[in-house]
Short mmCIF file of C-alpha atoms in Angstrom, two decimals:
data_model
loop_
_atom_site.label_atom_id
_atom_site.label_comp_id
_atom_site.label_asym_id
_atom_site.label_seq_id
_atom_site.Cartn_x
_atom_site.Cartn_y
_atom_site.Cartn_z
CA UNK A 300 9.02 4.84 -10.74
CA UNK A 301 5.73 6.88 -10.71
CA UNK A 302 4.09 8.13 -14.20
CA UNK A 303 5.81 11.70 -12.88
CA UNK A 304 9.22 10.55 -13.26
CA UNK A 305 10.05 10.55 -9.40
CA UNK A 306 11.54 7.03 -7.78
CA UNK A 307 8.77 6.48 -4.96
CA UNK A 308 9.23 4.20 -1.64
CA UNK A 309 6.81 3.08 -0.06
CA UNK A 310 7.48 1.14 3.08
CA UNK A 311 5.38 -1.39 5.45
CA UNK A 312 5.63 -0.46 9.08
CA UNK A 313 2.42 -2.18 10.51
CA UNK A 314 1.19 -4.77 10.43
CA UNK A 315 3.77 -6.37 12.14
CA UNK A 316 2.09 -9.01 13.70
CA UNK A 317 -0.94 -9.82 11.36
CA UNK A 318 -4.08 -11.29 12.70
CA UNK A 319 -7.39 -12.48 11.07
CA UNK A 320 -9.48 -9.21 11.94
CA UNK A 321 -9.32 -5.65 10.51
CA UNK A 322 -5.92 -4.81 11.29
CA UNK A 323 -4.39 -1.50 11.51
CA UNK A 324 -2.12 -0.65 8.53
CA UNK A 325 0.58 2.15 8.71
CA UNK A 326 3.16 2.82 5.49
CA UNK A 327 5.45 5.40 5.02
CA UNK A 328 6.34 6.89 1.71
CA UNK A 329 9.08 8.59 0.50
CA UNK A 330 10.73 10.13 -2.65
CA UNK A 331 14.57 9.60 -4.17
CA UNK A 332 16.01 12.63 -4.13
CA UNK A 333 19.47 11.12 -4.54
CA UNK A 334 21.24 8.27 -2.52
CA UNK A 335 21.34 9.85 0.37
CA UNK A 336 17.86 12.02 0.43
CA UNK A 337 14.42 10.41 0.94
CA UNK A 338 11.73 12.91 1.90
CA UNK A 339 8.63 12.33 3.04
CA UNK A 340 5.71 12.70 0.46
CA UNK A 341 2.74 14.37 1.72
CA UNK A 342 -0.84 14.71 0.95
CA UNK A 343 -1.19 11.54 -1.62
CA UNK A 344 -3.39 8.14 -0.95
CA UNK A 345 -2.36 4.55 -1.09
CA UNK A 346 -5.16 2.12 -2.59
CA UNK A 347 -5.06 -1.10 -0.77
CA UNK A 348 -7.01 -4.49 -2.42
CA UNK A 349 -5.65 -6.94 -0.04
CA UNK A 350 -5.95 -10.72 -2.25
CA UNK A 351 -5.46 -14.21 -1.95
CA UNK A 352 -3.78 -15.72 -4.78
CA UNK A 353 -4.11 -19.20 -3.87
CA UNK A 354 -7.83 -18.59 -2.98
CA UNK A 355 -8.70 -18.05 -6.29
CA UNK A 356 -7.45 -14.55 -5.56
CA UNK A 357 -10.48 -13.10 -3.72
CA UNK A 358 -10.62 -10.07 -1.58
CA UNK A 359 -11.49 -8.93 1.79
CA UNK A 360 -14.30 -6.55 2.82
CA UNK A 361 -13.79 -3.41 4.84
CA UNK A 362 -10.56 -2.34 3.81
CA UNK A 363 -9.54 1.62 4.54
CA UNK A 364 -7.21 3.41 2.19
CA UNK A 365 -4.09 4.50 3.22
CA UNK A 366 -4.42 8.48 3.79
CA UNK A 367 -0.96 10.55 5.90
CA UNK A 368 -2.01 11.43 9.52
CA UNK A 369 -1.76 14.93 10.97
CA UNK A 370 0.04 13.45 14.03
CA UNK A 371 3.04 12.24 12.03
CA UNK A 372 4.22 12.14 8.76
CA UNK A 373 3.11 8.49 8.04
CA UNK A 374 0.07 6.91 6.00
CA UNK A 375 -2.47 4.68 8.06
CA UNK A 376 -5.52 2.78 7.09
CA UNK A 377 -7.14 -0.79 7.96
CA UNK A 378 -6.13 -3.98 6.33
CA UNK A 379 -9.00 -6.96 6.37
CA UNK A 380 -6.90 -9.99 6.49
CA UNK A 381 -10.26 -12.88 6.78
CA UNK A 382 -7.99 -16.39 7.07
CA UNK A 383 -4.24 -16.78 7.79
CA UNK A 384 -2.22 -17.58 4.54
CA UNK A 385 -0.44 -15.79 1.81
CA UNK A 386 -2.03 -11.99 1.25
CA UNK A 387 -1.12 -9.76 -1.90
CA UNK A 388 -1.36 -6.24 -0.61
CA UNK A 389 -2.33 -4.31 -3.96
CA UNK A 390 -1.29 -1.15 -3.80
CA UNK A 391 -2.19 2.27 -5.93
CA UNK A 392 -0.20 5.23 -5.48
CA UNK A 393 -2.52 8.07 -5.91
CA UNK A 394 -0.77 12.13 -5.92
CA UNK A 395 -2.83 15.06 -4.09
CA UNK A 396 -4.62 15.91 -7.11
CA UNK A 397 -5.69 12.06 -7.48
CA UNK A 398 -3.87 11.10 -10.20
CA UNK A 399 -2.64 7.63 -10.15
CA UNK A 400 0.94 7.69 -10.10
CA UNK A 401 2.38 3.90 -9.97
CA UNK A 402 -0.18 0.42 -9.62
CA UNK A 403 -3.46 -0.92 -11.52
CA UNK A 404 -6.78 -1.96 -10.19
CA UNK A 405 -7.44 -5.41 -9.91
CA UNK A 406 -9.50 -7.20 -12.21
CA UNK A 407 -10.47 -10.62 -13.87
CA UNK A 408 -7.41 -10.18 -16.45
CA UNK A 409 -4.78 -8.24 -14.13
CA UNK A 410 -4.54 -10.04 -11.26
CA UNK A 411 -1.85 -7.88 -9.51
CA UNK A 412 -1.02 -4.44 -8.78
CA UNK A 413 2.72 -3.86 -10.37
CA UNK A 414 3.20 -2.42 -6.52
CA UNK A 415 2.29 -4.46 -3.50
CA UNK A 416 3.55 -5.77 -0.11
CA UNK A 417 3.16 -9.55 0.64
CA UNK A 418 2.22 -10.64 3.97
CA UNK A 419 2.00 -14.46 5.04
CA UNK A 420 1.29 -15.48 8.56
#
């Protein structure tokens, strides 16, 4: 649930098949409209701090936000995954205007976004 009100899903398509390297990262997101409706959300930004937790919960450099393609309606970006393990995708949903609708930056004291994906491989 975004600070707007609006149920928000945001959805992991690549990548599928991680590797230790700047990987190419593609999302889609989506609004509830009801049960049955999910649109497409244009124009926003996903924030991505990719983090370790059991590495003392450190980053990776080089990391792209998340910004929707002209080609098609989905969000892409690069992911710096820099060892194999258990990655904390934090995630900040910004709106076209910027605002930060859903997540938190990480810091020493918040250690997590309240949105993220998990990847292990």
């Amino acid at each position: 649930m975004g600070t707007d009100n609006v149920r928000y899903i945001v959805a992991l398509i690549d990548p599928r098949n991680p590797k230790v390297a700047l990987n190419d990262m593609t999302v889609g997101v989506y609004k509830m409209e009801n049960m049955m409706n999910f649109p497409v959300v244009n124009n926003y930004t996903l924030k991505i701090d990719p983090r370790m937790p059991s590495m003392g919960n450190h980053g990776s450099p080089n990391n792209l936000d998340l910004t929707q393609s002209d080609s098609d309606e989905f969000y892409h970006g690069k992911v710096s995954l820099t060892m194999t393990g258990y990655w904390k995708i934090n995630l900040q949903l910004l709106n076209a205007s910027d605002e930060v609708l859903k997540g938190e930056v990480v810091t020493e004291t918040t250690e997590s976004s309240s949105i993220f994906f998990e990847i292990e491989f």
